[in-house]
Tab-separated table of N, CA and C in Angstrom:
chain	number	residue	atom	x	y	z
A	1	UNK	N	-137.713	40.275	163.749
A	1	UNK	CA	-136.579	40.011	162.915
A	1	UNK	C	-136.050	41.349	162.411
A	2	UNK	N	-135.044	41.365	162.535
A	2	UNK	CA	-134.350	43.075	162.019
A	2	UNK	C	-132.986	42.563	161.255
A	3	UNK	N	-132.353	44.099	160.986
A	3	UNK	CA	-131.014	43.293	160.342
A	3	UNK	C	-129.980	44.931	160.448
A	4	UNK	N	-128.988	44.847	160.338
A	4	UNK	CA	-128.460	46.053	160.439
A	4	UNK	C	-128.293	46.860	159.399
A	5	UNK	N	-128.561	46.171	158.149
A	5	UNK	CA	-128.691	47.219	156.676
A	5	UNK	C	-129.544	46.432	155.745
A	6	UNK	N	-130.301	47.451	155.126
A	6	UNK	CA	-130.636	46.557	154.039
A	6	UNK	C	-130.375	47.684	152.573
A	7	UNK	N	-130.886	47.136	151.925
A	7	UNK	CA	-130.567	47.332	149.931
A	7	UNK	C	-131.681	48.636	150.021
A	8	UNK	N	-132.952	48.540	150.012
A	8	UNK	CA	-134.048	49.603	150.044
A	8	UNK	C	-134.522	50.068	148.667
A	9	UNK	N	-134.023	48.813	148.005
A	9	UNK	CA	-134.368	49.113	146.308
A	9	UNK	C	-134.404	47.871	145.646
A	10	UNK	N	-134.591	46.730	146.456
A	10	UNK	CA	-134.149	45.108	145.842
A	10	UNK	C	-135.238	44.420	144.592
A	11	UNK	N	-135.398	45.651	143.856
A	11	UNK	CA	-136.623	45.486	142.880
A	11	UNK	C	-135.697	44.252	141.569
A	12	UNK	N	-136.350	43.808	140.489
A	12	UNK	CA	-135.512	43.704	139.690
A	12	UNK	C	-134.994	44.180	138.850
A	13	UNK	N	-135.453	45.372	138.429
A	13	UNK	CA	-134.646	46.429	137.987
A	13	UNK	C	-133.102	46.419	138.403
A	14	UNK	N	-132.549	46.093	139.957
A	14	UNK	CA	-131.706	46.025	140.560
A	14	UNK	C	-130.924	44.780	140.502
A	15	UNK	N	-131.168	43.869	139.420
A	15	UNK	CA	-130.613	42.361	139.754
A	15	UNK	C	-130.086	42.025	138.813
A	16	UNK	N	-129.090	41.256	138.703
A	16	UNK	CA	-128.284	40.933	137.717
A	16	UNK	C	-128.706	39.499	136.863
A	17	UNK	N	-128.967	38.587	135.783
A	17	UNK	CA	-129.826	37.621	135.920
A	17	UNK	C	-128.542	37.328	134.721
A	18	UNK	N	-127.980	35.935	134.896
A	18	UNK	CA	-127.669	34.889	134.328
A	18	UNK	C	-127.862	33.619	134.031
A	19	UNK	N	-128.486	33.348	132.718
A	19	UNK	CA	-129.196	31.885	132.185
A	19	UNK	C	-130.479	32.025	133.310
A	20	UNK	N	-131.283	33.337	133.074
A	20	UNK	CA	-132.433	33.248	134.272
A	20	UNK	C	-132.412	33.425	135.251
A	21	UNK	N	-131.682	32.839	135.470
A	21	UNK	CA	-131.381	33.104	137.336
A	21	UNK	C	-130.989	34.833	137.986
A	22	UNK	N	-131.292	34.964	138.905
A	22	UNK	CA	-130.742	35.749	139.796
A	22	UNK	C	-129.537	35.677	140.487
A	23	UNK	N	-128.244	36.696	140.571
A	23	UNK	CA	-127.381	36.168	141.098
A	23	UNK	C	-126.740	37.251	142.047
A	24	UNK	N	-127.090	38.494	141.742
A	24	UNK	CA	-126.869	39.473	142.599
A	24	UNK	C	-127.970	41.169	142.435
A	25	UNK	N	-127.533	41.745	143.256
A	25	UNK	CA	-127.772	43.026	143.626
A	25	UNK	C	-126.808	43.735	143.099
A	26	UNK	N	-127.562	45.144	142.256
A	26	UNK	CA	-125.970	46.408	142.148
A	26	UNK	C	-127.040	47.111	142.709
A	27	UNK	N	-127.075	48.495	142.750
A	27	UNK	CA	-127.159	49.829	142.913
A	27	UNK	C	-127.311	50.055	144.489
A	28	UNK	N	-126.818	49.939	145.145
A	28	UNK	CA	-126.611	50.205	146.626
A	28	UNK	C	-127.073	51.974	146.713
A	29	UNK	N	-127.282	52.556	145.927
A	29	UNK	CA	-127.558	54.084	146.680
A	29	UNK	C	-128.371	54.323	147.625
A	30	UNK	N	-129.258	53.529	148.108
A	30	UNK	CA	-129.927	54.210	149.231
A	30	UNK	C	-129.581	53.172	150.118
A	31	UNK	N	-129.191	52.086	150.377
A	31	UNK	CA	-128.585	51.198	151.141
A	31	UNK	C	-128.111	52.473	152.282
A	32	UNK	N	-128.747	51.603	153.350
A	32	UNK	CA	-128.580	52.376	154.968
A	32	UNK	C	-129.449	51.448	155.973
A	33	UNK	N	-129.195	51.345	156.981
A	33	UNK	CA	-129.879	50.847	158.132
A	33	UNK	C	-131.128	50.417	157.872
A	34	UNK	N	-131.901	49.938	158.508
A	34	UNK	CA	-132.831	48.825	158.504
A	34	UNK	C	-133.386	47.554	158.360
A	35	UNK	N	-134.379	47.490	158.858
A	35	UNK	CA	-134.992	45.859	159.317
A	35	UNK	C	-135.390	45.422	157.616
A	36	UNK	N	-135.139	43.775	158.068
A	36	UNK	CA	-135.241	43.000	157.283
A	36	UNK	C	-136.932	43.195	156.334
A	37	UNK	N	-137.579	43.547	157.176
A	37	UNK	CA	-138.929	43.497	156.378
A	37	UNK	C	-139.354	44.124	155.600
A	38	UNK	N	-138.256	45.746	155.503
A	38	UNK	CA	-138.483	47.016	154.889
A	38	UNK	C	-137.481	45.986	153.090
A	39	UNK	N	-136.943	45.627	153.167
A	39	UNK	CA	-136.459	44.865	151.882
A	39	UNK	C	-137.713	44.025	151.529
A	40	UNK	N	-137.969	42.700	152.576
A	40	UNK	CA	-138.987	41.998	151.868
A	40	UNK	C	-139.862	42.652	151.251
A	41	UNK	N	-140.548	43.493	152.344
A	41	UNK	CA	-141.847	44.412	151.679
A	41	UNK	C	-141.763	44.714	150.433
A	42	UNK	N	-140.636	45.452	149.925
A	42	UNK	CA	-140.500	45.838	148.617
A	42	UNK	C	-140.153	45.029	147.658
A	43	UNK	N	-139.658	43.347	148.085
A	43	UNK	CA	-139.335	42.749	147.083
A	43	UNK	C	-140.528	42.170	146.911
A	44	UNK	N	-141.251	41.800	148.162
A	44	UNK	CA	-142.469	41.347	147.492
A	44	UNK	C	-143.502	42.123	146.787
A	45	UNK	N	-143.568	43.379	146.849
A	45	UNK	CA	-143.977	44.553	146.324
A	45	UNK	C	-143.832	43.982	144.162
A	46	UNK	N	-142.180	44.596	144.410
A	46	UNK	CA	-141.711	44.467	142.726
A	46	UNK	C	-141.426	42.791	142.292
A	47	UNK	N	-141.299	42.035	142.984
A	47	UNK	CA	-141.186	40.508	142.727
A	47	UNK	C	-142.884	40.030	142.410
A	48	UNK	N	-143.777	40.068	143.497
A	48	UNK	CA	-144.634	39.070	143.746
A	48	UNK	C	-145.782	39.903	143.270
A	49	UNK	N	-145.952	40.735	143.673
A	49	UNK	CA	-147.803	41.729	143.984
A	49	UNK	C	-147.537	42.793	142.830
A	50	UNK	N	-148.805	42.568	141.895
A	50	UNK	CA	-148.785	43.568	141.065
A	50	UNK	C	-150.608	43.673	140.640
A	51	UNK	N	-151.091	44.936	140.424
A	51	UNK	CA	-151.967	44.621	139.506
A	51	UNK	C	-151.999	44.514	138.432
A	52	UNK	N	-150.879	44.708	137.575
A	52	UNK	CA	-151.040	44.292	136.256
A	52	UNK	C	-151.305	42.905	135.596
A	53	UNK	N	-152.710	42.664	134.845
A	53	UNK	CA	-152.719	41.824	134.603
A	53	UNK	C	-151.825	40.442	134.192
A	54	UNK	N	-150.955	41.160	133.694
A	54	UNK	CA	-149.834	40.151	133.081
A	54	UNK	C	-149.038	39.441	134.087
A	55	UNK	N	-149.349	39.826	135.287
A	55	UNK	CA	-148.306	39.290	136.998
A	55	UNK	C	-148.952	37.955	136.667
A	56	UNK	N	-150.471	37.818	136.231
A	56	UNK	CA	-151.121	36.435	136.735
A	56	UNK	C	-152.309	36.845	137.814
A	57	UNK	N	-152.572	35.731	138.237
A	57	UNK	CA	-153.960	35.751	139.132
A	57	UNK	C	-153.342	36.404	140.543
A	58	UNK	N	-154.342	36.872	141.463
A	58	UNK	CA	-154.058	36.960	142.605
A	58	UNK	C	-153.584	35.995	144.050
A	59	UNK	N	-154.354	35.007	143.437
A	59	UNK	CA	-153.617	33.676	143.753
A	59	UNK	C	-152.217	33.204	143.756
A	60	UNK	N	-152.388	33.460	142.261
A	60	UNK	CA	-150.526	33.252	142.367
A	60	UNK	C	-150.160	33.971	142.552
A	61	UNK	N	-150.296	34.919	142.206
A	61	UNK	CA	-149.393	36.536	143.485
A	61	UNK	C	-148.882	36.183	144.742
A	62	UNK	N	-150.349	35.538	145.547
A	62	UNK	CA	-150.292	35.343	146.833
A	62	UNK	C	-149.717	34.060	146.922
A	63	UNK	N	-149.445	33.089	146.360
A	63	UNK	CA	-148.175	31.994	145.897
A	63	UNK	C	-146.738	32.101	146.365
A	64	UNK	N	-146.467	32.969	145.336
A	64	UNK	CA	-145.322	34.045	145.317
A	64	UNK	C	-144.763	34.546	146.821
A	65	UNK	N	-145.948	35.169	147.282
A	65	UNK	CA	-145.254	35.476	148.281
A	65	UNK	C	-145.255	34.833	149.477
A	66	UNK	N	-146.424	33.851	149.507
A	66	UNK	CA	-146.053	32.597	150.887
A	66	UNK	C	-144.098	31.895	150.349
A	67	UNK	N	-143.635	32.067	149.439
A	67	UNK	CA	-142.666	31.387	148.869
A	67	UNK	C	-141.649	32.547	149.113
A	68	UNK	N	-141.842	33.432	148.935
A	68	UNK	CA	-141.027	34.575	149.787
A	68	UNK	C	-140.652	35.013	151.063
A	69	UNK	N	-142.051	35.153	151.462
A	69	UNK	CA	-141.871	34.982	153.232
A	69	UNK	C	-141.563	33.235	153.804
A	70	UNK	N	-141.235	32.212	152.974
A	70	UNK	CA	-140.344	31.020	153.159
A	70	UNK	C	-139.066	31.089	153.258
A	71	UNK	N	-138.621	31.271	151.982
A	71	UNK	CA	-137.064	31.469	151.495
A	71	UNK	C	-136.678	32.585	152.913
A	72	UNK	N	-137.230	33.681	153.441
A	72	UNK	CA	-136.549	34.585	154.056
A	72	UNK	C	-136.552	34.438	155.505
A	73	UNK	N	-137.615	32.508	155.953
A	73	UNK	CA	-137.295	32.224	156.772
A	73	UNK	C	-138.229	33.204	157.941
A	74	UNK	N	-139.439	34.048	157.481
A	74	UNK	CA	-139.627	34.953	158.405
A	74	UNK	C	-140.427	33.893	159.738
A	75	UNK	N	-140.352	34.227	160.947
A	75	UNK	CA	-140.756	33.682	161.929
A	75	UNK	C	-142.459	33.627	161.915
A	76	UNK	N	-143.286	32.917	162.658
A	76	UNK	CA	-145.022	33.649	162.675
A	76	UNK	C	-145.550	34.754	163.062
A	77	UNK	N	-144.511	35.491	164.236
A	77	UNK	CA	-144.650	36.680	164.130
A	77	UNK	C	-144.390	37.561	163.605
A	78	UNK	N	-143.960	37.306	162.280
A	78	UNK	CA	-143.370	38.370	161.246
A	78	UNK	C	-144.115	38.412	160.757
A	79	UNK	N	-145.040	37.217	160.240
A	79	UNK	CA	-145.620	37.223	158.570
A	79	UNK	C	-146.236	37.989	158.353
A	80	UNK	N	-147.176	39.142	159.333
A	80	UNK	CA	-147.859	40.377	158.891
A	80	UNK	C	-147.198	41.085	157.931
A	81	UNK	N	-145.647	41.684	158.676
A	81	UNK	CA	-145.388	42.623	157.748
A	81	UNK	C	-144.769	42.979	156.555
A	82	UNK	N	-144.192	41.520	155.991
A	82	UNK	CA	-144.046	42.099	154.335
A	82	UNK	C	-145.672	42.643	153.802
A	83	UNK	N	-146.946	42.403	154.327
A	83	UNK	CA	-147.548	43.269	153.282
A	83	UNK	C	-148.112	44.419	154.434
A	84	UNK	N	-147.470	44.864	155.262
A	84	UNK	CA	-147.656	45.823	156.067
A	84	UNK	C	-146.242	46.905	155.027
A	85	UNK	N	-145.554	46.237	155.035
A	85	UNK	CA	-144.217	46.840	154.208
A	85	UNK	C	-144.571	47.267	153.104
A	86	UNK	N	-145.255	46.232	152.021
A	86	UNK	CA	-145.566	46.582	150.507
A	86	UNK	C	-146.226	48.175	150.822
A	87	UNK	N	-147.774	47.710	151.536
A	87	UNK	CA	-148.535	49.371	151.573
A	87	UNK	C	-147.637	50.509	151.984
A	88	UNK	N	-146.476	50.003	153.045
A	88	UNK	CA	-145.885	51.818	153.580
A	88	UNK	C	-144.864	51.843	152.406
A	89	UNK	N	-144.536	50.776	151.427
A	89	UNK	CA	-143.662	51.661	150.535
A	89	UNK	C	-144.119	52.165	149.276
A	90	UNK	N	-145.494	51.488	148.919
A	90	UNK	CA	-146.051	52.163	148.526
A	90	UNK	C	-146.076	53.615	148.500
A	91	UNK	N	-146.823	53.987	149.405
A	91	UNK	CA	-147.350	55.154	150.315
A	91	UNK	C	-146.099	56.139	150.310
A	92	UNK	N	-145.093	55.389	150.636
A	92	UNK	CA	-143.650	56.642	150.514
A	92	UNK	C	-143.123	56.752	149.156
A	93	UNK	N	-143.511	55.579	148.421
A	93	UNK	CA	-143.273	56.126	146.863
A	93	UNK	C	-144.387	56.716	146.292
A	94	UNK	N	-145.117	56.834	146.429
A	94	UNK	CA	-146.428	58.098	146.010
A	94	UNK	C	-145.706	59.224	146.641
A	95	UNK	N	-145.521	59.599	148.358
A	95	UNK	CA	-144.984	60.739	148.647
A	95	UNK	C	-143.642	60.994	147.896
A	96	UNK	N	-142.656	60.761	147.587
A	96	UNK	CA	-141.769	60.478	146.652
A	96	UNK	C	-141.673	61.134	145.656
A	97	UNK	N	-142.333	60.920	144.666
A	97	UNK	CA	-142.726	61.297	142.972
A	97	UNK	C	-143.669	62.124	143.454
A	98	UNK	N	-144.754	62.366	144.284
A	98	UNK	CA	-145.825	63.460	144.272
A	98	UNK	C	-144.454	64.659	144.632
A	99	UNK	N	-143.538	64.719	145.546
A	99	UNK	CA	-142.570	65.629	145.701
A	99	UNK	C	-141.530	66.485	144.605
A	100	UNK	N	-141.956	65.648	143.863
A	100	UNK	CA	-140.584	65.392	142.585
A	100	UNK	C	-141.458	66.131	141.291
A	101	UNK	N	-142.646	66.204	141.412
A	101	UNK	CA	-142.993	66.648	140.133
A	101	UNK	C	-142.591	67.546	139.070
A	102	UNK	N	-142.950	68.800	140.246
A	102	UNK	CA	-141.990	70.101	139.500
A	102	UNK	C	-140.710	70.110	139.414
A	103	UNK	N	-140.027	69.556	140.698
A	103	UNK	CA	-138.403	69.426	140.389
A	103	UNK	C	-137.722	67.730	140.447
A	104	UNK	N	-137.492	67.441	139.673
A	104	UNK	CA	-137.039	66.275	139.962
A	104	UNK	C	-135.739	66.665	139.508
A	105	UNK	N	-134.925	65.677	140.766
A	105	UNK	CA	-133.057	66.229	140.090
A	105	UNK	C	-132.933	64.869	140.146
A	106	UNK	N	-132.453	64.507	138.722
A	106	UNK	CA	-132.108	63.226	138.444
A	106	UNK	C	-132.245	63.463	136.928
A	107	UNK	N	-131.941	61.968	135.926
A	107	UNK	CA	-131.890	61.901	134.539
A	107	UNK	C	-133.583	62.938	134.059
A	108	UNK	N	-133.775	63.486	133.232
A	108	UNK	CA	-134.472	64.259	132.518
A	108	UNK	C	-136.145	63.180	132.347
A	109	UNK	N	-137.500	63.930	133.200
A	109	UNK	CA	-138.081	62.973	133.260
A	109	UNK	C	-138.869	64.255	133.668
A	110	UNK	N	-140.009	64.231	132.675
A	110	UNK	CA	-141.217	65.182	132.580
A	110	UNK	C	-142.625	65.022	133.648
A	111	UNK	N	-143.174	66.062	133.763
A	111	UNK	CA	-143.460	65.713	134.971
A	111	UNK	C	-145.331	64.733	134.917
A	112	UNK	N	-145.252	64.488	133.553
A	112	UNK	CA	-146.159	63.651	133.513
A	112	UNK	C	-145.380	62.147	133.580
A	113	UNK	N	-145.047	62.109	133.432
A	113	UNK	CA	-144.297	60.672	133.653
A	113	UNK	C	-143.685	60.494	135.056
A	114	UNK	N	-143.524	61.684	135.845
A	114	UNK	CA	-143.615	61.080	136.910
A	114	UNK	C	-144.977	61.221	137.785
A	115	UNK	N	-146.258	61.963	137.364
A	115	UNK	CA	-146.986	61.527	137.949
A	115	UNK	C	-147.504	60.239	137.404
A	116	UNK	N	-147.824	59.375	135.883
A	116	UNK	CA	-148.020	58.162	135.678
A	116	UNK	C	-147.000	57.613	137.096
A	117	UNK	N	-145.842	57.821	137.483
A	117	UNK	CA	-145.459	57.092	138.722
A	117	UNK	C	-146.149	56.822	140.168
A	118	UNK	N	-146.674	58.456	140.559
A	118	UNK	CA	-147.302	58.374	141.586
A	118	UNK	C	-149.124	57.711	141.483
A	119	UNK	N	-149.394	57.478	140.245
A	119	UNK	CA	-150.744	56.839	139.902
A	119	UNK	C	-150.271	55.222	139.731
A	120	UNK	N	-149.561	55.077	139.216
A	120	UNK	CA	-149.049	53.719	139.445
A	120	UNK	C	-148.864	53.174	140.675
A	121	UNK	N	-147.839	54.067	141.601
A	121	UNK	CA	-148.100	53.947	142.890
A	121	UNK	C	-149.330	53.523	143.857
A	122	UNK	N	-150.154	54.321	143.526
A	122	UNK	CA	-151.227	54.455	144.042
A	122	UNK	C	-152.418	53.047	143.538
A	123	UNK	N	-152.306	52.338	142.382
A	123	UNK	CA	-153.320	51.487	141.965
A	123	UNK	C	-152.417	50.428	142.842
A	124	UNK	N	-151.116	50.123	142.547
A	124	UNK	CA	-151.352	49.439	143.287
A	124	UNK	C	-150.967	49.008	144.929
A	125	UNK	N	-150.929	50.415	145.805
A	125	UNK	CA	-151.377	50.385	146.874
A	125	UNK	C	-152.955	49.754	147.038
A	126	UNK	N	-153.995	50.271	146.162
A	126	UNK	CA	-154.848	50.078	146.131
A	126	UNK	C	-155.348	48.372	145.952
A	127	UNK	N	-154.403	48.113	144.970
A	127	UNK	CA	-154.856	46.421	144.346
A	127	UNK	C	-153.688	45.642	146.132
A	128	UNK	N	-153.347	45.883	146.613
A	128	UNK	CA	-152.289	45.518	147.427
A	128	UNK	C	-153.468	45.454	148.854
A	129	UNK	N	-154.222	46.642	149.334
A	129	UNK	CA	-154.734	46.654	150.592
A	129	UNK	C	-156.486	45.969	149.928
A	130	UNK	N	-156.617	46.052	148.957
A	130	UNK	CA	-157.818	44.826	148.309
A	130	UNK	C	-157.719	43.684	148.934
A	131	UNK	N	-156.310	43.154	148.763
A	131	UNK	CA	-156.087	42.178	148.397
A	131	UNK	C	-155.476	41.348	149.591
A	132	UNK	N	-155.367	42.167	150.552
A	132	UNK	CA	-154.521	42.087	151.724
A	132	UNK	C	-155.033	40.775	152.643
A	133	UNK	N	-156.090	40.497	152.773
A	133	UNK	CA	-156.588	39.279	153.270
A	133	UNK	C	-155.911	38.094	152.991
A	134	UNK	N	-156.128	38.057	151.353
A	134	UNK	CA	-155.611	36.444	150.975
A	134	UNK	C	-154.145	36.497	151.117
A	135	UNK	N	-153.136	37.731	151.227
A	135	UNK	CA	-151.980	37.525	151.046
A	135	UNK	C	-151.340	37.159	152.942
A	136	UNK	N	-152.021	37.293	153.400
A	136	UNK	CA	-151.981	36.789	155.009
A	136	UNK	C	-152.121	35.571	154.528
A	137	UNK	N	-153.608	35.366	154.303
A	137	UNK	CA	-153.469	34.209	154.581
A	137	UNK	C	-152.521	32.727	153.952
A	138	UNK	N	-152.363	33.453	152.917
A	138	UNK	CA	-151.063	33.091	151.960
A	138	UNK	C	-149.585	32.987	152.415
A	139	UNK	N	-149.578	34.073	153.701
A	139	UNK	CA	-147.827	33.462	153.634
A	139	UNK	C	-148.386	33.026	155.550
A	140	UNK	N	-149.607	32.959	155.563
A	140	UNK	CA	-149.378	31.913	157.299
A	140	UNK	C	-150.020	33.035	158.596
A	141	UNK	N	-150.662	33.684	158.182
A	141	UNK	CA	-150.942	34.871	159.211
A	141	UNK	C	-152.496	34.498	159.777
């Protein structure tokens, strides 16, 4: 399954929410080419999979995202890679902020706070490839 562009930031940070709901996408800046899974990955990333306690159980994490990889319709040979996706964006947002430390050009952001980013990053890459079993088996793999 591919697609000819996707968002590459479809976190909710990025969403507009009326009476709850979700109703759109803004910040298009990195919007450019790519497959459909490089979005899921990350929505199921910032939507579904977290280690922070407060997400809920891992269960329902893995809930979440059998209900994700539904809605998006992915085929059986897809279902690997939204969490093949979560870990590589992970992994490129650690490389990311580990890059950015000393210089970051953007709003004013010290460089301990952006490594709390790349450690954040990193737990939960970590709580993500833990966890990676049940979330297969969770959305059908």
């Amino acid at each position: 399954m591919s697609s000819d562009h996707g968002h590459h930031d479809p976190g909710p940070n990025n969403t507009v929410f009326r009476n709850g709901l979700s109703v759109a996408f803004i910040d298009f800046d990195f919007a450019a080419p790519g497959g459909i899974l490089e979005d899921v990955g990350y929505m199921a990333w910032t939507w579904c999979v977290s280690s922070k306690p407060e997400r809920g159980s891992v269960e329902l994490q893995a809930a979440q995202l059998r209900v994700l990889a539904d809605a998006y319709g992915l085929a059986r040979q897809d279902r690997q890679g939204p969490v093949a996706a979560m870990i590589q964006r992970q992994s490129q947002n650690i490389a990311f902020w580990s890059e950015r430390i000393d210089a970051f050009e953007g709003p004013p952001t010290n460089a301990a706070e952006i490594q709390e980013r790349v450690d954040g990053s990193r737990r939960e890459m970590d709580f993500t490839k833990a966890h990676s079993e049940l979330f297969l088996e969770a959305i059908g793999v």
